[in-house]
Coordinates of C-alpha atoms in Angstrom, one line a residue:
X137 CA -21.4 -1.9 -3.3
X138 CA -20.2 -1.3 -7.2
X139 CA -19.0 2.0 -5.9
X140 CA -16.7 0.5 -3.1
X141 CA -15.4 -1.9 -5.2
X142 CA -14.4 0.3 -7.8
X143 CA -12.9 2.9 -5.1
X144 CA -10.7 0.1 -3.8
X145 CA -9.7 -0.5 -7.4
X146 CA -8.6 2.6 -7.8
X147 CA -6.9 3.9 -4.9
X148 CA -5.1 -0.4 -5.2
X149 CA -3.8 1.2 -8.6
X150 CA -2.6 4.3 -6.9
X151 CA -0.8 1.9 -4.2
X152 CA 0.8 -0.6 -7.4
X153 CA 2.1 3.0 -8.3
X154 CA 3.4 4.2 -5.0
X155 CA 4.9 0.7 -5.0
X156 CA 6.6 0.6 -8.8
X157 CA 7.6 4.0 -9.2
X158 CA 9.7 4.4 -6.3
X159 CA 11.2 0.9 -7.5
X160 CA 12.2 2.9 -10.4
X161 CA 13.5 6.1 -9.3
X162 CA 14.8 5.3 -6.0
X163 CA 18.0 2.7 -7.7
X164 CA 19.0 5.4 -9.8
X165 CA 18.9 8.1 -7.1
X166 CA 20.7 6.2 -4.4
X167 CA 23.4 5.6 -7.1
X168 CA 24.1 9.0 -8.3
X169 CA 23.5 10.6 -5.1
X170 CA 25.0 7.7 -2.7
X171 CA 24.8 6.9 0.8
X172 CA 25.9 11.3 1.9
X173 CA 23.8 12.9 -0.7
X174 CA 20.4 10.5 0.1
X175 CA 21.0 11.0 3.9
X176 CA 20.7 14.8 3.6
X177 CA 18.2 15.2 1.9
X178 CA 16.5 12.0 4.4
X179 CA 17.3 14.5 7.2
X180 CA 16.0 17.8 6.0
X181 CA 12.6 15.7 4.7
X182 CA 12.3 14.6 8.1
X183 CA 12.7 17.8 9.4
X184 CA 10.4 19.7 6.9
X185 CA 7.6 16.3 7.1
X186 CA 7.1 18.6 10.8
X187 CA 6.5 21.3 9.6
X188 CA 3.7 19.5 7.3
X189 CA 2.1 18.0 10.2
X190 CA 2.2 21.2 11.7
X191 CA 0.9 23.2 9.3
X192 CA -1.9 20.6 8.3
X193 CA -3.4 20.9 12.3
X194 CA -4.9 17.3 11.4
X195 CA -7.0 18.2 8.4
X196 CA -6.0 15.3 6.3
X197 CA -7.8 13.0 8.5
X198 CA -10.2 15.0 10.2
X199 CA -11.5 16.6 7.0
X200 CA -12.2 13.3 5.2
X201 CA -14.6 12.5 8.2
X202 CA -16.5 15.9 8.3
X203 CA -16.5 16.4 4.3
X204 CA -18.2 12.6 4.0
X205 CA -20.8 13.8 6.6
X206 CA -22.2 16.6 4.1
X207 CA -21.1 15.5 1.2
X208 CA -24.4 15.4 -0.1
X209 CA -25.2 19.5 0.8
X210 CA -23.8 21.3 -1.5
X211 CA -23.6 24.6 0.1
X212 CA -22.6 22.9 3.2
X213 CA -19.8 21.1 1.7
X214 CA -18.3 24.5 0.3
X215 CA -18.3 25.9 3.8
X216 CA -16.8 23.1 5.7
X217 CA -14.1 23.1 2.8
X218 CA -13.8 26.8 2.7
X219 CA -12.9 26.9 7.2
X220 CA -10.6 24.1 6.7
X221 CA -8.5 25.5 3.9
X222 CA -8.4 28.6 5.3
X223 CA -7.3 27.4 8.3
X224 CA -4.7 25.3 6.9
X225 CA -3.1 28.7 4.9
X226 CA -2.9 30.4 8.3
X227 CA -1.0 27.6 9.7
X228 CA 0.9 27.2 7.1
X229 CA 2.4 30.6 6.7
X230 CA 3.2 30.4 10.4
X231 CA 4.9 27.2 9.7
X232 CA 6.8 28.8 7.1
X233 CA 8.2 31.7 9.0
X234 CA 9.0 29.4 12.1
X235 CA 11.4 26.7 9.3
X236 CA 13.2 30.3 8.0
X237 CA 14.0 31.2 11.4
X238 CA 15.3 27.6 12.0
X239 CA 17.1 27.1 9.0
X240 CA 19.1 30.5 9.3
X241 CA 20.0 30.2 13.2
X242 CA 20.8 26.5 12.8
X243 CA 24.2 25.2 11.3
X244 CA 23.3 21.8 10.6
X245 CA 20.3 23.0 8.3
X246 CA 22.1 26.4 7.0
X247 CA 24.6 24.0 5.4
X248 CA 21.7 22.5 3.3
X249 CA 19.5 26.0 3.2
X250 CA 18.1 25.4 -0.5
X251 CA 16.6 22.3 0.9
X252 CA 14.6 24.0 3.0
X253 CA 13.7 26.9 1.1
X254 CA 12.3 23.9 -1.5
X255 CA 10.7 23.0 1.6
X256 CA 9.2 26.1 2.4
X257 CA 7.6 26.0 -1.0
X258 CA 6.1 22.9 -0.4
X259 CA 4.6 23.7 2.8
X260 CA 2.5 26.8 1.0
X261 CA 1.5 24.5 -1.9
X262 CA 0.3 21.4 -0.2
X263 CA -2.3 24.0 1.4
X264 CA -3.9 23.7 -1.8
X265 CA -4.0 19.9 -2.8
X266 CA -6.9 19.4 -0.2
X267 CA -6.7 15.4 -1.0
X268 CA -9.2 15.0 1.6
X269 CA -11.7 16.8 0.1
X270 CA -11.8 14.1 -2.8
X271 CA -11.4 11.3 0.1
X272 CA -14.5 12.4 1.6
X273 CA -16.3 12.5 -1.7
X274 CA -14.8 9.8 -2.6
X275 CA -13.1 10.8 -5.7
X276 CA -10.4 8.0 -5.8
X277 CA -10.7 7.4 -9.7
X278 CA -9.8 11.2 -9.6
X279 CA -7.0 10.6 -7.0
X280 CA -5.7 7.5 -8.9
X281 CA -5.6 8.7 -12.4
X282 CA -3.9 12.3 -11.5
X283 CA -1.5 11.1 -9.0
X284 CA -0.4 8.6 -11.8
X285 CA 0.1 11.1 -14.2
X286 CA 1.9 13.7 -11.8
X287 CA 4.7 10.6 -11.1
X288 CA 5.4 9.5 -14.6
X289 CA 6.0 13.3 -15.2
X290 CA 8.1 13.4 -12.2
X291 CA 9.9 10.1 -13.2
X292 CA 10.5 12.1 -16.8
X293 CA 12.5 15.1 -15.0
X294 CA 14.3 13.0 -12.8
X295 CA 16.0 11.0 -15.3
X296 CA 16.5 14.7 -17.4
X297 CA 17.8 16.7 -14.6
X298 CA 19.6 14.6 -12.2
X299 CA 23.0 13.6 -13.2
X300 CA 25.4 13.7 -10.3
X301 CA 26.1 14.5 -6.6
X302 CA 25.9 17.9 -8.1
X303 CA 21.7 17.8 -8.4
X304 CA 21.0 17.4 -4.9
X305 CA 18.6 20.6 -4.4
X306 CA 17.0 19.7 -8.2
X307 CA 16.5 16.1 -6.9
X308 CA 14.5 17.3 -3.5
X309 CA 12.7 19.7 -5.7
X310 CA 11.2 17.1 -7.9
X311 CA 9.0 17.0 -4.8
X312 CA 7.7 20.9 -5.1
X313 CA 7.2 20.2 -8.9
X314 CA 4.8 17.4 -8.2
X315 CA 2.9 19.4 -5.5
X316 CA 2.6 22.6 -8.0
X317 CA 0.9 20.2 -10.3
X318 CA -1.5 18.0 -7.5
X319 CA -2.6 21.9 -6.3
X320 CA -3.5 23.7 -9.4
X321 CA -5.2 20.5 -10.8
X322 CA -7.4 20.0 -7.6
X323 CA -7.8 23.2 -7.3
X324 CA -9.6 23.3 -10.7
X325 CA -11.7 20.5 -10.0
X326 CA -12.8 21.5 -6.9
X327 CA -13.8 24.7 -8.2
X328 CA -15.9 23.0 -10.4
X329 CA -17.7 21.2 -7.2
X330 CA -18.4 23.5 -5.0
X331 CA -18.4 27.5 -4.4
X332 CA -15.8 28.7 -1.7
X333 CA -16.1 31.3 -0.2
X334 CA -14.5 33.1 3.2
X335 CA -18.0 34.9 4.1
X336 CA -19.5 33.9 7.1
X337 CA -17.0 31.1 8.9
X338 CA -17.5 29.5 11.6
X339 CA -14.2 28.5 13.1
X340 CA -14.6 27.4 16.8
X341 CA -16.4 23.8 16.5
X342 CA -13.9 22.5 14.3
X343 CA -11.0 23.4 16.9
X344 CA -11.6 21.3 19.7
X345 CA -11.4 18.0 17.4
X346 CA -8.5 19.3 15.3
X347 CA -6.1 20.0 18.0
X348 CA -6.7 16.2 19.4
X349 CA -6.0 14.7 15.5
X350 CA -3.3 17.3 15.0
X351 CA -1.7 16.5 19.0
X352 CA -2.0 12.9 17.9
X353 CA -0.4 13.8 14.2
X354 CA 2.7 15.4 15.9
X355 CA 2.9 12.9 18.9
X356 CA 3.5 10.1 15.6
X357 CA 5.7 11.7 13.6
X358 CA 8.2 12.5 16.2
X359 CA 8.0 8.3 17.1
X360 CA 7.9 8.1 12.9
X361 CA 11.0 10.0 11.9
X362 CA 12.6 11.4 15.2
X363 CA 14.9 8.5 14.8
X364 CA 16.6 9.2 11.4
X365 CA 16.9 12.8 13.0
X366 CA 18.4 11.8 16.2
X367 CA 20.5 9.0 14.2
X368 CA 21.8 12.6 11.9
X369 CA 22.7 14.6 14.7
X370 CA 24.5 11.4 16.9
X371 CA 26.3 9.5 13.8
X372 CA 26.7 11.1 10.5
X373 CA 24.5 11.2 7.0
X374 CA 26.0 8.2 5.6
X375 CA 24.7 6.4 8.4
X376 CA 21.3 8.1 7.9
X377 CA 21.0 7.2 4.2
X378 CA 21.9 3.8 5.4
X379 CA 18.6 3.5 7.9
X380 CA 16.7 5.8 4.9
X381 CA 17.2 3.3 2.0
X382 CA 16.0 0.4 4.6
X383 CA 13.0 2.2 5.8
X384 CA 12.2 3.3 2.3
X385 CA 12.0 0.1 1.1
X386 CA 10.3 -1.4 4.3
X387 CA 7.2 1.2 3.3
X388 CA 6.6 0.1 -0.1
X389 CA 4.9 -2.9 1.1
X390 CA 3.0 -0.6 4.0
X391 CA 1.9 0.8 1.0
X392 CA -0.2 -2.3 -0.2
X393 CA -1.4 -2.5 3.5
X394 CA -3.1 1.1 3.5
X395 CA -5.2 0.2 0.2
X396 CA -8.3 -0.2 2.3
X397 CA -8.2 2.4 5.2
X398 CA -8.2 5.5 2.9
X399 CA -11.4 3.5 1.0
X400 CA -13.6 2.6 4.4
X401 CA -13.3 5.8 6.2
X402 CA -16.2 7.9 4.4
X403 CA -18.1 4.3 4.3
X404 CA -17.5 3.8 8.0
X405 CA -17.9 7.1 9.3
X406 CA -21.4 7.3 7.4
X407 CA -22.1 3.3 9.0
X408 CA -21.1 4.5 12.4
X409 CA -23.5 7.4 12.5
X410 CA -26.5 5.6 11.6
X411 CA -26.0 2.7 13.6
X412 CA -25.5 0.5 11.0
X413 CA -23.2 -2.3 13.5
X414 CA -23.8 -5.1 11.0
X415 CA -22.3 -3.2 8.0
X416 CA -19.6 -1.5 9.9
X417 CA -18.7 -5.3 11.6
X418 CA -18.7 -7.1 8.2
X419 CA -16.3 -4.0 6.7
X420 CA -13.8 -4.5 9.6
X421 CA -14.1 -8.4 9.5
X422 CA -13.0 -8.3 6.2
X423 CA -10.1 -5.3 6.7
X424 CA -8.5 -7.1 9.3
X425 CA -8.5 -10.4 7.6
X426 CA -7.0 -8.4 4.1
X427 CA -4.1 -6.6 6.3
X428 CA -3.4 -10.5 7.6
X429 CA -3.7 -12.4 4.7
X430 CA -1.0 -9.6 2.7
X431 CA 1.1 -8.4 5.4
X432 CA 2.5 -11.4 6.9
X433 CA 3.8 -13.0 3.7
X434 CA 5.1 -9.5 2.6
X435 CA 7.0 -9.6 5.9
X436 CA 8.8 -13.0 5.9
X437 CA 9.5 -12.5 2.6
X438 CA 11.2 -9.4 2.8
X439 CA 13.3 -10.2 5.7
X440 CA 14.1 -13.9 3.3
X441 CA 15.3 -11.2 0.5
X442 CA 16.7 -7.9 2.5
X443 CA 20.2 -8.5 0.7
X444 CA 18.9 -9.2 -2.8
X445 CA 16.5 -6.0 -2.4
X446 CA 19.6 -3.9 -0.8
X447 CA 21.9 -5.0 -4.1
X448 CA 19.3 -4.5 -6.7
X449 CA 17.4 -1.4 -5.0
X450 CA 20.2 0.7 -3.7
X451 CA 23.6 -1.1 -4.1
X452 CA 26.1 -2.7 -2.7
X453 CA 27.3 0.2 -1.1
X454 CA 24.0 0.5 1.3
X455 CA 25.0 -3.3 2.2
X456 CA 25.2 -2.8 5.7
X457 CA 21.4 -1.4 5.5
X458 CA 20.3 -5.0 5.4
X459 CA 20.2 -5.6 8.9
X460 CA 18.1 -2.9 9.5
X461 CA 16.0 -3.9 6.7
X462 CA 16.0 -7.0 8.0
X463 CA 14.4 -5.6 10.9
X464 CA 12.3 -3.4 9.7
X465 CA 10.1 -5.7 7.5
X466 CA 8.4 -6.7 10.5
X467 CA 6.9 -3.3 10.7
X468 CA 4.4 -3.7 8.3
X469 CA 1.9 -6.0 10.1
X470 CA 1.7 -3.6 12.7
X471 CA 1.5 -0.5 11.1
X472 CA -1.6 -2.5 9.0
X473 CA -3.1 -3.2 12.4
X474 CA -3.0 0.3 13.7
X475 CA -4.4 1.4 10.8
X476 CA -7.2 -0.7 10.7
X477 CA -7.9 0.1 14.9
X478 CA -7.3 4.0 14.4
X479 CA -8.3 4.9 11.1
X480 CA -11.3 2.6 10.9
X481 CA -12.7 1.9 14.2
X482 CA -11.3 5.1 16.7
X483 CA -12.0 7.4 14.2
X484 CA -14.7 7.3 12.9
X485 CA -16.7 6.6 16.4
X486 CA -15.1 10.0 17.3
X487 CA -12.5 8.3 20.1
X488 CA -9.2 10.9 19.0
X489 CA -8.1 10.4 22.3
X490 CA -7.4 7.3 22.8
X491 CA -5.4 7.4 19.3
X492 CA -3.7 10.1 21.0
X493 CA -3.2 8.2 24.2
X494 CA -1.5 5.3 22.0
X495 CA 0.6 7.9 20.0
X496 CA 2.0 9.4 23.4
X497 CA 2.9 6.0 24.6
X498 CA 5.0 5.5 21.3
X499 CA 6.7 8.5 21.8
X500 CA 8.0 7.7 25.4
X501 CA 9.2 4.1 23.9
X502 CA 10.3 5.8 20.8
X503 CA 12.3 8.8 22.4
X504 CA 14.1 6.0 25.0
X505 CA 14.9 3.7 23.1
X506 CA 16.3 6.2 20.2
X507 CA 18.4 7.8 22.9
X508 CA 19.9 4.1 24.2
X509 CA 20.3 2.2 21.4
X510 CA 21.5 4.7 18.4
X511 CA 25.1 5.3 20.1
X512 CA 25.6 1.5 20.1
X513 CA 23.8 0.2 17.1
X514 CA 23.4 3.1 14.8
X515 CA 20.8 2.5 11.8
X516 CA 20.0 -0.9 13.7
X517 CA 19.2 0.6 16.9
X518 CA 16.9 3.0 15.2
X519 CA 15.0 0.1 13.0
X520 CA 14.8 -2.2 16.6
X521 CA 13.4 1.1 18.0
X522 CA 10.8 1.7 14.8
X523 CA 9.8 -1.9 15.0
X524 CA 9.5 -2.0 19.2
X525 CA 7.1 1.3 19.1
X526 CA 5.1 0.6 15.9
X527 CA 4.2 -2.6 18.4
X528 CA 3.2 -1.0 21.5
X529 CA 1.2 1.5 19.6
X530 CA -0.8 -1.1 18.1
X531 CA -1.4 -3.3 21.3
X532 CA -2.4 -0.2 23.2
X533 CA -4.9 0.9 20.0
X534 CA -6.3 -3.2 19.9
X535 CA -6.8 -2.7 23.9
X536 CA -9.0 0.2 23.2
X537 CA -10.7 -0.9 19.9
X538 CA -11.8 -4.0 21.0
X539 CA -13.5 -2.5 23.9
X540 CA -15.6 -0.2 22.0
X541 CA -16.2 -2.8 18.5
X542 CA -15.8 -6.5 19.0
X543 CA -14.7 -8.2 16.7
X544 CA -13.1 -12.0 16.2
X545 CA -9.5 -11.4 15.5
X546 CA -8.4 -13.6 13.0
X547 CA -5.4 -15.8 15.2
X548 CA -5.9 -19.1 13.5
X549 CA -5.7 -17.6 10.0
X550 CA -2.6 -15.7 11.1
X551 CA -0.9 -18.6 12.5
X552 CA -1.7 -20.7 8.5
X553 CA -0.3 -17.5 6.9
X554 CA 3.1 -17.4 9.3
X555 CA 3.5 -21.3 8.4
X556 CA 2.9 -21.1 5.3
X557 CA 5.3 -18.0 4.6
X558 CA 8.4 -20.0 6.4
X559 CA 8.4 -22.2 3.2
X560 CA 9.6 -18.7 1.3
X561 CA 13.6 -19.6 3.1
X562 CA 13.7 -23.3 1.4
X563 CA 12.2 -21.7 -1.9
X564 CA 15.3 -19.7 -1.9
X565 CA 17.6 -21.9 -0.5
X566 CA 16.9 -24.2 -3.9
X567 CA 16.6 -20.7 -5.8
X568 CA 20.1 -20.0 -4.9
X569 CA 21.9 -23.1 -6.7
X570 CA 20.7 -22.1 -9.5
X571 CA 21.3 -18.3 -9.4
X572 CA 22.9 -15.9 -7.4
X573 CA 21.9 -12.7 -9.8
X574 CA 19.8 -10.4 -7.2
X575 CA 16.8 -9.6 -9.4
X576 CA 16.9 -13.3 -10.5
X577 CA 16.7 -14.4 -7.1
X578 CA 14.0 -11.9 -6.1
X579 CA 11.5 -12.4 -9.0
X580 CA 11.7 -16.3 -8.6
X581 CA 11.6 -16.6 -5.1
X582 CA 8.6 -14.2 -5.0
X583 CA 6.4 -16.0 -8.1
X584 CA 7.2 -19.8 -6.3
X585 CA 6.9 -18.4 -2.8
X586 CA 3.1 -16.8 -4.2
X587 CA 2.3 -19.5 -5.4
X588 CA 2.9 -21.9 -2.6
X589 CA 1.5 -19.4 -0.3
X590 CA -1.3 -19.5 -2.3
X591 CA -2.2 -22.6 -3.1
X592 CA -1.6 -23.6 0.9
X593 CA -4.4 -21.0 1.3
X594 CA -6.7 -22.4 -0.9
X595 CA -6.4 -26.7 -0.6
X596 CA -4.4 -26.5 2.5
X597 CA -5.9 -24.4 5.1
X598 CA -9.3 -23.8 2.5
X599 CA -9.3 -20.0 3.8
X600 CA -12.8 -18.7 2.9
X601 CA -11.5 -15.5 2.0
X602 CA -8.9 -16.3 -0.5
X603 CA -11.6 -18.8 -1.8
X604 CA -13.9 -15.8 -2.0
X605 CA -11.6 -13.9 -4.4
X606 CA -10.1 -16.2 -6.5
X607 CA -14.0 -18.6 -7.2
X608 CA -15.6 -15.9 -9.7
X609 CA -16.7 -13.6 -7.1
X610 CA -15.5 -10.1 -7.6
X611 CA -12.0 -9.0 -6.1
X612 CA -13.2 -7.8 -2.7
X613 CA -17.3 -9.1 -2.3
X614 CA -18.1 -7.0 0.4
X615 CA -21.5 -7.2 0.2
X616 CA -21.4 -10.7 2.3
X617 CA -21.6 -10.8 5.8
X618 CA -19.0 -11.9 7.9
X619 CA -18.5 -15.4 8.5

């Protein structure tokens, strides 16, 4: 189990970076661009991230479960890369030519066109950064380590080129600079794998399967970021960079939550298909119980902070973000659930449809509640709306998953956690006398609130887990059973 534990290592340091860096570059952005500039270039993203999912035709997920099934066949894994890459290029010139014809017969995206030719760009050249590939191999020192150094690049031209209001289009293309880089690199190392080659495809048995991910794929992001595009065309940008800045910041900590499911796919497929129950039990056991223990604290404590984070992140022009922040920082214990029920449970037992049932359920709640409360509510209504869907898709995904895979749900520990986490409002209530000085009032709050949670864990409510972790074991001892 070395292996594991040094995968989760790594892709945890690729989360810390996803986490820090955007703590760096997003206050400086949001102040030279403001609430206008960070809203257009929310709304074209969110039109363009369809495009993506278009063109991708659920290869991301899809490929990291067939690439870990041969990843030990060399000449098969070249083949199954060499059909899905070439099928992602088709699709992804097609998804090209269909944003052109958009852009130019739209208004509302012709005002902003360079936005979308950046975009354009990026659809061809994420073709080529085949991270799932690496996934299914699992390469995530290789991830880790590259992705790092792309950023801090990144981070270097941003600070460089982006001086005003002015920079807008060199600000989004940050963005196609970073996935120039992730493509040749990958491309390079994966040349160094395998042999591609386009002789002798077989196209037709990956369809079937690739249309359900990539139905499911749509189906998600139109519940994902159909709001902050129906919030664009119903208010106005400075409403959308409102609801972006909020959202941005609430997926930070979704970012912590995600460490695992990237990690235990290849692991789970592979324990799945030999019947291995007892492994693939004491994996989830301990997924679901990680996405608890973190996500509930990271949640109460958000919502505790939301208008120190709006002042220090973005400014206290993006002050009337916090209710929607507010809001939103529920969203992460159920976007960890559905993770852990999708990715690492429907998936890999080959059960796309019922993530795709769940997804189209989302959409319906997503699409009517958008519609009704937007007019009223504005960036509020669309976080009540985020928060309400990312729920009922991950009810309806625990109603399937736990008739396929049962497993104990972890209700008592939750309960401790929520409890425990409640003591984070008198920790800054006493916080507060002292200091009213945003990042001041962030950083203590969080290290006392830690700690309490912490310690409660430990002496309090002795949770085996946490004891597991912090008595000399390793981080994550996943070679135990479950308890």
């Amino acid at each position: 189990m070395s292996v594991l534990r040094k995968n989760i290592a790594f892709n945890t340091l690729l989360s810390i970076s996803q986490i820090l860096f955007p703590l760096i570059t997003f206050p400086y952005a949001s102040r030279i661009l403001g609430p206008a500039g960070m809203g257009a270039i929310n709304f074209a993203d969110n039109i363009i991230t369809y495009f993506l999912i278009f063109s991708a035709l659920g290869i991301p997920m899809y490929g990291v479960r067939e690439i870990a099934k041969v990843k030990g066949d060399p000449i098969a894994l070249g083949k199954v890369f060499s059909e899905l890459i070439l099928i992602h290029l088709i699709t992804s010139l097609l998804s090209v030519v269909a944003l052109l014809v958009l852009s130019l017969s739209t208004q509302r995206l012709l005002a902003n066109f360079q936005l979308y030719q950046i975009g354009m760009a990026i659809l061809l050249g994420n073709v080529f950064i085949a991270e799932w590939f690496f996934q299914g191999i699992e390469k995530f020192k290789y991830i880790a380590l590259r992705t790092v150094l792309i950023r801090l690049f990144t981070i270097v031209l941003l600070f460089v080129l982006v001086h005003s209001v002015k920079d807008l289009n060199t600000y989004y293309a940050l963005n196609l600079v970073a996935t120039v880089f992730a493509a040749v690199t990958n491309m390079y190392s994966i040349s160094k794998i395998i042999k591609v080659s386009f002789r002798n495809l077989a196209f037709k048995h990956h369809l079937k399967p690739l249309l359900v991910i990539f139905s499911n794929s749509i189906i998600t992001t139109i519940y994902l970021v159909f709001d902050s595009i129906i919030l664009g065309f119903l208010t106005s940008n400075i409403h959308v960079g409102y609801y972006a800045s909020a959202m941005r910041i609430s997926k930070l900590s979704m970012v912590v939550i995600g460490v695992l499911s990237a990690v235990l796919l290849p692991r789970l497929t592979i324990a799945f298909k030999e019947k291995n129950w007892e492994e693939a039990k004491m994996l989830l056991h301990k997924s679901i119980n990680f996405v608890m223990f973190l996500s509930i604290p990271i949640a109460i404590g958000t919502f505790c902070l939301s208008e120190e984070i709006i002042r220090l992140f973005a400014g206290d022009q993006y002050l009337p973000a916090v209710g929607a922040l507010q809001i939103l920082s529920f969203i992460v214990i159920f976007v960890g659930m559905a993770q852990v029920f999708a990715n690492e449970i429907l998936l890999p037992l080959h059960h796309e449809r019922k993530i795709l049932y769940a997804s189209l359920f989302g959409m319906v709640v997503s699409l009517g509640l958008n519609f009704l409360l937007i007019p009223h509510f504005k960036e509020s209504g669309a976080a009540i709306t985020s928060l309400t869907t990312e729920f009922t898709v991950s009810m309806v995904l625990f109603y399937f998953s736990f008739k396929l895979f049962k497993l104990n749900f972890p209700w008592l520990e939750s309960i401790q956690a929520i409890c425990t986490s409640l003591t984070f409002f008198i920790v800054k209530m006493l916080v507060l006398k002292v200091t009213t000085v945003p990042v001041l009032v962030i950083i203590i709050t969080v290290l006392l609130s830690a700690c309490i949670y912490l310690v409660s864990q430990l002496y309090l409510w002795k949770n085996k887990h946490v004891l597991e972790v912090l008595s000399g074991f390793k981080i994550f001892n996943f070679s135990g059973g479950s308890r």
